[in-house]
Amino acid sequence: MRVNFAVRQMQFKDVPAVLAIERQSFGMPWTRQMFEDEVHQVLAWRQVAQNDSEGVAGFLLGREYPDAWHLMDLAVAPRARRRGAADSLVAAFVATADQAERPVFLEVRPKNAEAMALYEKWGFTAVGLRKRYYTDTGEDALVMMRPVGAAGPGAGDPGAAGAARGGIDGRRRLRGPLLAIESSCDDSSAAVLSPDGDVLSNVVHSQDAIHERYGGVVPEVASRAHVERMTAVVREALAQAGAGATDLGGVAVTVGPGLIGALLVGVQTAKAIAWAHRLPLFPVNHLHGHLAAVWLADHDAPLPMVTLVASGGHTSLVGVDDWTSFRLLGQTLDDAAGEAFDKGARLLGLGYPGGRELDRLAEEGDPKAFAFPVALKRSPRPDFSFSGVKTALFYLLRDMSAEERAARAADVAASYREAIVEALVSKSVKAAKAEGARSLGVAGGVAANSLLRRRLVERGEAAGLHVVVPPFAYCTDNAAMIGAAALAGPSLPYPDYLDVDPSASLPLGRWSTLPDSHP
Ligand code: KG4
Ligand code: ZN
């Protein structure tokens, strides 16, 4: 019997019912605290399915990240199973993700055939494994992904993307300077690099001033701003490098991950320039770009290396065995480190984006004034979690008077920064040692954090590692790092790249998404 379930926002009062369903459904249930935290989460998707006679019958928790949405927890009370509650919850989530143009990711136990069948029905396909993800049994998690607009129940192939083509031929083939373009988020950037990787120009047009009034990046506004500026930014980069478009040896461009509308602008610009001048195109994964910032700073850092990539959208530890093979060692389970800084700054009433302001204020405070939790401190896994520290800040400030908040702002900022940086540094050094790495690198906007820079050098060197902290300009989003990654990556000859599409969710290790059927 299928009963209609209405889907509505989860509220604080629903926590006991939700917790009961969770405990009936999973051997390793989430705690009450975790659910209570979710109710306060700004980015959380939290809905319950209910009908009048039975009350809450199931729930779905997700997160709306900038690059992709994450289905974190879905459970239905045993009495209500196979009656459409799960379908109603998934339908609402994926329909909204489609509207937002976000793919959806989730982890599932490979033995949970019923759950996998449900997700497959909704257009998810298996895209990878997370080793020993489930700490109770040591089981691997199957990672499933649903592309934007994937078919729903009853329909066919959701159209998974195939492997990238091309060899690692960039450096040998390049006959002139490389133009690189980056537009994955809110910075329009173009750079020119010599075939040897010298940065001849690196022009970045930040959109911070545009998005400030909204307190976050508005994707449609970002896309439009890229359209308006990109041509001028490219011209300026060529002019500063003293190069004309006819001198170029190739064009590199970020094809993902990022905001799809923003990526499109860079990809179309790069294709047009490359096609008009019959040049090869170098598709670049934005994350490979961040990793290449370390190469720009130090070509000779001994490999293998472990690099911490920490930005507003990502917080990962990546094993770099050579400049074309990358392994994801661990990542944040919830918020990115930059997000934690930005949200902390917002709670403290600082500007946007607040990471830098919080850092500045923290320099004047006492990092031992307040004890914030350092998440996953004792876990051996190289993963991060920053939602707890943010919640702790929320409660700390809530319980302070306005005068106290003003008087202690620097101490609060210093203590908050201490907890985040301590997690980043200790996990990074531990992962580098565990991997037998010779170098430790850092990249992404959060690498601008002054305490992180100091402490990573201090602790990394004490552990016998060669530590590379790139200059600020290569840490935040910029096209020079995209060009540097391209010089080691694959290229597509003229005019084969016209069907290269950007991908909001391009995974680490992939340079582009071309259909399998492509020659
Ligand atoms: O790499 P990025 O420019 O853009 C993304 O790809 O996200 O990183 C921006 C992030 C923002 O969250 C910003 O607040 C953070 O980097 N950030 C900082 C600092 N400067 C920038 N976080 C902490 N301390 C800083 N000094
Ligand atoms: Zn970035």
XYZ file of C-alpha atoms and ligand atoms in Angstrom:
546
model
C 0.000 0.000 0.000
C 1.445 3.390 -0.982
C 0.347 6.236 1.245
C 0.929 9.856 0.398
C 3.506 11.488 2.597
C 3.868 15.232 2.814
C 7.429 16.492 2.942
C 8.245 19.477 5.136
C 11.192 21.165 6.860
C 12.551 19.367 9.928
C 12.223 21.365 13.121
C 13.767 21.141 16.536
C 10.621 19.455 17.875
C 11.085 16.627 15.330
C 14.455 15.556 16.750
C 13.075 12.843 19.116
C 11.007 11.209 16.324
C 13.881 11.452 13.869
C 16.330 10.035 16.398
C 14.018 7.060 17.031
C 13.809 6.295 13.291
C 17.573 6.630 12.974
C 18.128 4.160 15.843
C 15.694 1.672 14.309
C 17.480 1.935 10.973
C 21.222 1.950 11.580
C 23.716 -0.027 13.651
C 25.807 3.096 14.144
C 23.177 5.804 14.542
C 23.826 9.521 14.604
C 23.610 11.055 18.082
C 20.989 13.485 19.314
C 23.654 16.209 19.298
C 24.315 15.616 15.602
C 20.639 16.046 14.754
C 20.348 19.141 16.920
C 23.363 20.595 15.112
C 21.709 19.921 11.769
C 18.637 21.895 12.744
C 20.911 24.943 13.166
C 22.974 24.320 10.039
C 22.764 27.133 7.521
C 23.559 24.911 4.549
C 21.555 21.928 5.734
C 18.767 20.327 3.782
C 16.562 18.731 6.431
C 13.133 17.418 5.666
C 10.744 14.934 7.188
C 7.993 12.915 5.525
C 4.790 12.670 7.471
C 1.078 12.031 7.187
C -1.732 12.937 9.525
C -2.354 9.507 10.982
C 1.258 8.415 11.577
C 3.241 11.594 12.195
C 6.896 11.639 11.131
C 7.665 8.483 9.115
C 11.065 9.313 7.687
C 13.628 12.021 7.109
C 16.391 13.130 4.767
C 19.412 15.219 5.713
C 21.621 16.794 3.079
C 24.094 19.603 2.591
C 24.052 22.247 -0.094
C 27.697 22.761 -0.948
C 28.746 25.192 -3.688
C 30.023 22.435 -6.001
C 27.629 19.612 -5.281
C 24.972 18.571 -2.829
C 25.481 15.699 -0.427
C 22.774 13.296 0.677
C 23.979 12.513 4.199
C 21.288 10.506 5.916
C 17.996 8.985 4.816
C 15.867 6.719 6.995
C 12.265 5.551 7.149
C 10.561 3.972 10.173
C 10.240 0.192 9.719
C 6.423 0.393 9.879
C 6.356 2.909 7.020
C 8.823 1.261 4.627
C 8.049 0.539 0.966
C 5.131 2.926 1.018
C 6.699 5.849 -0.770
C 8.131 7.919 2.103
C 11.724 7.498 0.903
C 10.725 8.279 -2.680
C 8.952 11.471 -1.591
C 12.015 12.611 0.351
C 14.513 11.818 -2.430
C 12.237 13.359 -5.065
C 12.107 16.687 -3.214
C 15.869 16.742 -2.676
C 16.943 15.881 -6.237
C 14.342 18.176 -7.811
C 15.739 21.108 -5.834
C 19.324 20.057 -6.610
C 18.387 20.044 -10.312
C 16.949 23.534 -10.004
C 20.165 24.661 -8.352
C 22.145 22.800 -11.062
C 24.007 20.731 -8.495
C 24.909 17.068 -8.799
C 24.237 14.984 -5.685
C 26.715 12.692 -3.960
C 26.161 10.100 -1.256
C 27.875 7.196 0.490
C 26.183 3.845 0.931
C 27.212 0.483 2.362
C 27.817 -1.856 -0.598
C 25.800 -4.534 1.267
C 22.766 -2.303 1.498
C 21.191 -3.496 -1.754
C 17.816 -1.980 -0.962
C 19.261 1.504 -0.556
C 21.388 1.153 -3.686
C 18.357 0.090 -5.707
C 16.439 3.121 -4.455
C 19.257 5.484 -5.410
C 19.764 3.857 -8.816
C 16.096 4.346 -9.507
C 16.623 8.076 -8.916
C 19.543 8.337 -11.344
C 22.530 7.749 -9.045
C 25.444 5.687 -10.323
C 28.476 4.340 -8.486
C 31.504 6.573 -9.031
C 34.037 5.341 -6.485
C 34.899 3.852 -3.120
C 35.873 5.460 0.158
C 38.169 2.997 1.847
C 37.229 1.827 5.370
C 34.664 4.595 5.613
C 32.462 2.848 8.167
C 34.368 2.775 11.403
C 32.161 0.120 13.061
C 32.930 -2.635 10.546
C 35.826 -1.156 8.554
C 33.682 -1.538 5.419
C 34.317 0.609 2.373
C 31.612 3.054 1.347
C 30.347 3.106 -2.200
C 30.195 6.677 -3.454
C 27.235 7.337 -5.746
C 26.608 10.423 -7.828
C 23.558 11.787 -9.556
C 24.339 14.239 -12.369
C 22.186 17.328 -12.784
C 18.958 16.448 -14.580
C 19.442 12.665 -14.352
C 16.352 10.685 -15.185
C 14.016 9.722 -12.351
C 12.171 6.439 -11.691
C 11.466 4.344 -14.748
C 13.758 6.154 -17.153
C 17.040 4.989 -18.567
C 20.744 5.817 -18.497
C 21.627 8.961 -16.552
C 24.557 9.521 -18.886
C 27.723 9.113 -16.855
C 30.743 10.908 -18.271
C 33.706 9.018 -19.639
C 37.440 9.320 -19.274
C 39.603 12.146 -20.512
C 41.670 11.654 -23.625
C 45.147 12.723 -24.522
C 48.709 12.156 -23.387
C 50.977 14.083 -21.086
C 52.453 16.088 -23.856
C 51.977 19.692 -22.850
C 55.543 20.786 -22.320
C 56.976 19.127 -25.410
C 54.331 20.389 -27.826
C 54.024 23.989 -26.765
C 55.450 26.325 -29.416
C 54.674 29.599 -27.668
C 53.319 30.956 -24.397
C 50.270 29.405 -22.787
C 47.179 31.504 -22.076
C 45.283 30.201 -19.024
C 41.740 31.103 -17.998
C 39.967 30.526 -14.672
C 36.312 31.298 -13.888
C 35.114 28.481 -11.630
C 33.735 30.636 -8.823
C 33.811 34.385 -8.249
C 37.196 35.414 -9.657
C 37.699 36.130 -13.355
C 41.343 35.430 -14.079
C 43.704 35.068 -17.026
C 47.440 34.394 -17.028
C 50.227 33.873 -19.524
C 52.993 31.363 -18.829
C 56.140 30.629 -20.815
C 56.446 27.027 -22.062
C 58.827 26.453 -19.136
C 56.287 27.595 -16.577
C 57.476 31.135 -15.842
C 54.493 33.304 -15.002
C 54.566 36.253 -17.435
C 51.286 37.731 -16.168
C 48.486 36.781 -13.775
C 45.453 39.077 -13.782
C 42.680 38.446 -11.253
C 39.435 40.371 -11.158
C 37.766 39.640 -7.826
C 33.980 39.850 -7.538
C 34.010 40.199 -3.731
C 32.581 43.708 -3.942
C 29.662 42.427 -6.026
C 28.714 39.523 -3.759
C 29.357 41.335 -0.470
C 25.791 42.633 -0.167
C 24.427 39.064 -0.374
C 26.930 37.637 2.115
C 27.915 34.870 -0.317
C 28.524 34.110 -3.975
C 25.330 34.300 -6.037
C 25.917 31.926 -8.997
C 23.861 33.786 -11.598
C 25.396 37.108 -10.655
C 28.870 35.552 -10.819
C 28.227 34.165 -14.330
C 27.077 37.548 -15.600
C 30.060 39.335 -14.070
C 32.400 36.816 -15.753
C 30.733 37.513 -19.114
C 31.197 41.241 -18.621
C 34.841 41.097 -17.593
C 36.463 38.089 -19.195
C 37.489 39.675 -22.481
C 39.100 42.631 -20.729
C 40.892 40.342 -18.258
C 42.316 38.200 -21.098
C 43.424 41.310 -23.024
C 45.137 42.671 -19.931
C 46.954 39.387 -19.275
C 48.230 39.268 -22.869
C 49.255 42.949 -22.736
C 51.148 42.546 -19.450
C 52.970 39.512 -20.869
C 53.777 41.400 -24.071
C 52.136 38.611 -26.054
C 49.588 38.710 -28.855
C 46.997 35.996 -29.401
C 48.862 34.970 -32.578
C 52.034 34.210 -30.537
C 50.304 31.681 -28.293
C 51.175 28.002 -28.162
C 47.982 26.891 -26.460
C 45.042 27.803 -24.243
C 44.338 26.242 -20.835
C 41.039 26.517 -19.016
C 39.359 25.313 -15.833
C 36.599 22.866 -16.818
C 35.506 21.962 -13.252
C 34.665 21.553 -10.473
C 32.869 24.822 -9.772
C 29.736 26.796 -10.505
C 28.477 25.549 -13.837
C 27.403 28.931 -15.231
C 30.692 30.512 -14.182
C 32.749 27.662 -15.676
C 30.862 27.970 -18.966
C 32.095 31.508 -19.486
C 35.766 30.541 -19.184
C 35.355 27.391 -21.274
C 33.572 29.221 -24.101
C 36.154 32.013 -24.085
C 39.044 29.544 -24.176
C 37.472 27.456 -26.944
C 36.834 30.556 -29.051
C 40.406 31.847 -28.735
C 41.956 28.399 -29.289
C 39.702 27.652 -32.261
C 40.242 31.031 -33.910
C 44.032 30.576 -33.738
C 44.051 26.815 -34.373
C 45.684 26.128 -31.016
C 45.512 23.064 -28.754
C 43.284 23.317 -25.680
C 44.369 22.155 -22.221
C 41.374 21.257 -20.018
C 42.266 21.603 -16.323
C 40.656 20.372 -13.129
C 40.476 23.308 -10.684
C 41.869 21.125 -7.878
C 44.875 20.133 -10.003
C 45.349 23.880 -10.410
C 45.449 24.478 -6.649
C 47.957 21.616 -6.339
C 50.106 23.126 -9.093
C 50.407 26.364 -7.089
C 52.929 24.432 -5.022
C 54.908 23.620 -8.183
C 54.852 27.300 -9.189
C 56.338 28.182 -5.810
C 58.972 25.444 -5.852
C 59.624 23.373 -9.016
C 62.120 21.178 -7.174
C 60.206 20.162 -4.044
C 60.987 16.467 -3.588
C 58.154 14.038 -4.364
C 56.064 12.295 -3.186
C 54.271 15.171 -1.543
C 51.118 15.567 0.507
C 49.236 18.809 -0.105
C 46.482 20.368 1.946
C 43.962 22.079 -0.328
C 41.825 24.386 1.799
C 39.501 26.921 0.213
C 35.957 28.177 0.512
C 34.674 25.092 -1.288
C 37.219 22.350 -0.560
C 39.260 20.937 2.274
C 41.216 17.884 1.201
C 44.513 16.151 1.708
C 45.948 14.961 -1.578
C 48.871 12.639 -2.268
C 50.962 13.984 -5.169
C 53.148 11.164 -6.515
C 54.106 13.074 -9.641
C 52.592 16.178 -11.236
C 49.925 14.187 -13.053
C 48.782 11.631 -10.511
C 46.840 12.680 -7.485
C 45.220 10.611 -4.755
C 42.529 11.864 -2.414
C 43.661 10.859 1.086
C 40.923 12.532 3.105
C 38.591 15.469 3.130
C 36.102 17.392 5.185
C 33.000 15.521 6.215
C 30.949 18.714 6.400
C 32.032 22.349 5.973
C 35.158 23.481 4.135
C 37.762 25.266 6.280
C 37.209 28.521 4.386
C 33.488 28.189 4.982
C 34.148 27.722 8.714
C 36.258 30.897 8.718
C 33.674 32.829 6.721
C 30.757 31.692 8.866
C 32.729 32.373 12.043
C 33.470 35.854 10.744
C 29.801 36.376 10.039
C 28.827 35.332 13.569
C 31.431 37.802 14.844
C 29.933 40.527 12.674
C 33.013 40.935 10.451
C 32.914 41.688 6.718
C 32.624 39.437 3.675
C 34.400 37.240 2.810
C 35.354 37.134 6.444
C 38.281 34.685 6.549
C 40.860 37.398 6.145
C 39.188 39.736 8.671
C 38.920 36.980 11.259
C 42.598 36.186 10.719
C 43.553 39.822 11.242
C 41.492 40.129 14.420
C 42.846 36.828 15.745
C 46.411 38.188 15.604
C 45.440 40.509 18.469
C 43.758 37.909 20.678
C 44.655 35.105 23.065
C 44.260 31.691 21.383
C 43.950 30.011 24.795
C 41.113 32.231 26.030
C 38.403 29.774 24.968
C 38.576 26.037 24.312
C 36.941 25.163 20.993
C 36.627 21.498 20.004
C 39.225 20.155 17.557
C 37.104 17.655 15.634
C 38.309 14.123 14.787
C 41.454 14.801 16.812
C 41.922 11.206 17.829
C 40.625 9.648 14.618
C 43.419 8.072 12.586
C 41.679 9.030 9.330
C 42.932 12.117 7.493
C 39.456 13.663 7.462
C 38.210 16.972 8.815
C 34.986 18.270 10.335
C 34.274 21.915 11.028
C 30.563 22.056 11.799
C 31.134 21.369 15.513
C 33.535 24.247 16.065
C 31.155 26.579 14.265
C 28.227 25.445 16.427
C 30.378 25.947 19.537
C 31.052 29.520 18.411
C 27.352 30.086 17.845
C 26.515 29.073 21.411
C 29.466 30.915 22.949
C 28.425 34.191 21.326
C 24.743 33.628 22.032
C 25.452 33.385 25.728
C 27.545 36.588 25.841
C 26.250 40.104 26.389
C 26.810 42.646 23.618
C 29.541 44.359 25.699
C 31.282 41.071 26.388
C 31.143 40.136 22.718
C 32.795 43.396 21.753
C 35.425 43.199 24.504
C 36.352 39.588 23.832
C 36.056 39.537 20.015
C 39.813 39.224 19.431
C 40.148 36.420 22.007
C 37.186 34.581 20.507
C 38.599 34.944 16.977
C 42.047 33.779 18.117
C 40.663 30.724 19.931
C 38.377 29.825 17.025
C 41.219 30.131 14.496
C 43.437 28.061 16.778
C 41.006 25.112 16.703
C 40.614 25.158 12.911
C 44.317 25.582 12.201
C 45.281 22.921 14.729
C 43.024 20.412 12.972
C 44.437 21.337 9.549
C 48.073 21.221 10.613
C 48.033 18.091 12.761
C 46.114 16.058 10.148
C 48.371 17.296 7.342
C 51.629 16.438 9.097
C 50.248 13.080 10.225
C 49.091 12.212 6.689
C 52.424 13.232 5.183
C 54.286 10.995 7.625
C 51.877 8.096 7.087
C 52.315 8.388 3.313
C 56.089 8.497 3.547
C 56.009 11.875 1.797
C 59.130 14.002 1.487
C 57.324 17.317 1.059
C 54.276 18.982 2.545
C 52.410 21.603 0.518
C 49.444 23.849 1.096
C 47.140 25.614 -1.367
C 43.718 27.246 -1.631
C 42.476 30.538 -0.203
C 42.807 29.392 3.411
C 46.562 29.006 2.838
C 46.561 32.801 3.183
C 45.877 32.318 6.899
C 48.853 33.637 8.829
C 48.716 31.133 11.690
C 48.317 28.203 9.265
C 51.361 29.358 7.295
C 53.527 29.715 10.411
C 52.475 26.503 12.066
C 52.646 24.310 8.983
C 56.280 25.303 8.452
C 57.113 24.860 12.146
C 55.510 21.456 12.600
C 56.249 20.149 9.110
C 59.944 20.934 9.365
C 60.101 19.480 12.864
C 58.759 16.256 11.283
C 61.563 16.302 8.695
C 59.412 17.453 5.760
C 60.240 19.960 3.049
C 57.400 22.475 3.459
C 56.156 24.630 0.585
C 53.852 27.570 1.319
C 53.138 29.386 -1.975
C 52.759 33.176 -2.139
C 49.213 34.497 -1.515
C 48.634 35.282 -5.176
C 48.932 31.595 -6.120
C 46.835 30.367 -3.161
C 43.536 32.105 -3.885
C 41.841 31.332 -7.202
C 44.040 32.464 -10.094
C 44.788 31.446 -13.671
C 48.568 31.062 -13.236
C 48.005 27.876 -11.228
C 45.681 26.582 -13.961
C 48.397 27.165 -16.556
C 50.965 25.439 -14.338
C 48.739 22.361 -13.996
C 48.100 22.357 -17.756
C 51.820 22.177 -18.524
C 51.871 18.708 -16.966
C 48.422 17.618 -18.137
C 46.826 16.358 -21.331
C 45.978 18.563 -24.308
C 43.382 18.267 -27.059
C 44.440 19.162 -30.610
C 42.561 21.694 -32.750
C 39.576 21.363 -33.272
C 38.753 18.270 -31.183
C 37.862 20.243 -28.079
C 34.706 21.904 -29.289
C 32.617 19.278 -27.485
C 34.415 19.633 -24.133
C 31.848 20.627 -21.515
C 32.447 22.054 -18.061
C 31.548 19.818 -15.126
C 30.380 21.176 -11.772
C 31.563 18.037 -10.010
C 34.714 16.927 -11.856
C 36.475 14.582 -9.398
C 40.142 14.816 -8.452
C 42.299 12.940 -10.983
C 40.075 13.680 -13.972
C 41.131 16.412 -16.419
C 37.840 16.685 -18.299
C 34.622 14.823 -19.042
C 34.381 13.655 -22.604
C 31.881 10.947 -23.559
C 33.316 7.432 -23.832
C 32.240 7.239 -27.453
C 34.649 9.993 -28.390
C 37.600 8.753 -30.535
O 40.597 29.407 -3.032
P 39.670 30.546 -2.774
O 40.083 31.913 -3.239
O 38.258 30.290 -3.429
C 37.635 29.047 -3.423
O 37.908 28.237 -4.351
O 36.855 28.814 -2.467
O 39.377 30.550 -1.209
C 38.567 31.502 -0.580
C 38.445 31.165 0.889
C 37.371 31.978 1.585
O 36.579 31.122 2.354
C 38.183 32.941 2.454
O 37.524 33.382 3.594
C 39.371 32.104 2.795
O 39.677 31.431 1.591
N 40.483 32.937 3.260
C 41.013 32.861 4.496
C 42.022 33.856 4.567
N 42.067 34.499 3.370
C 41.118 33.903 2.579
N 40.731 32.062 5.528
C 41.450 32.222 6.644
N 42.421 33.142 6.804
C 42.741 33.975 5.789
N 43.716 34.871 5.949
Zn 39.647 27.410 -5.594
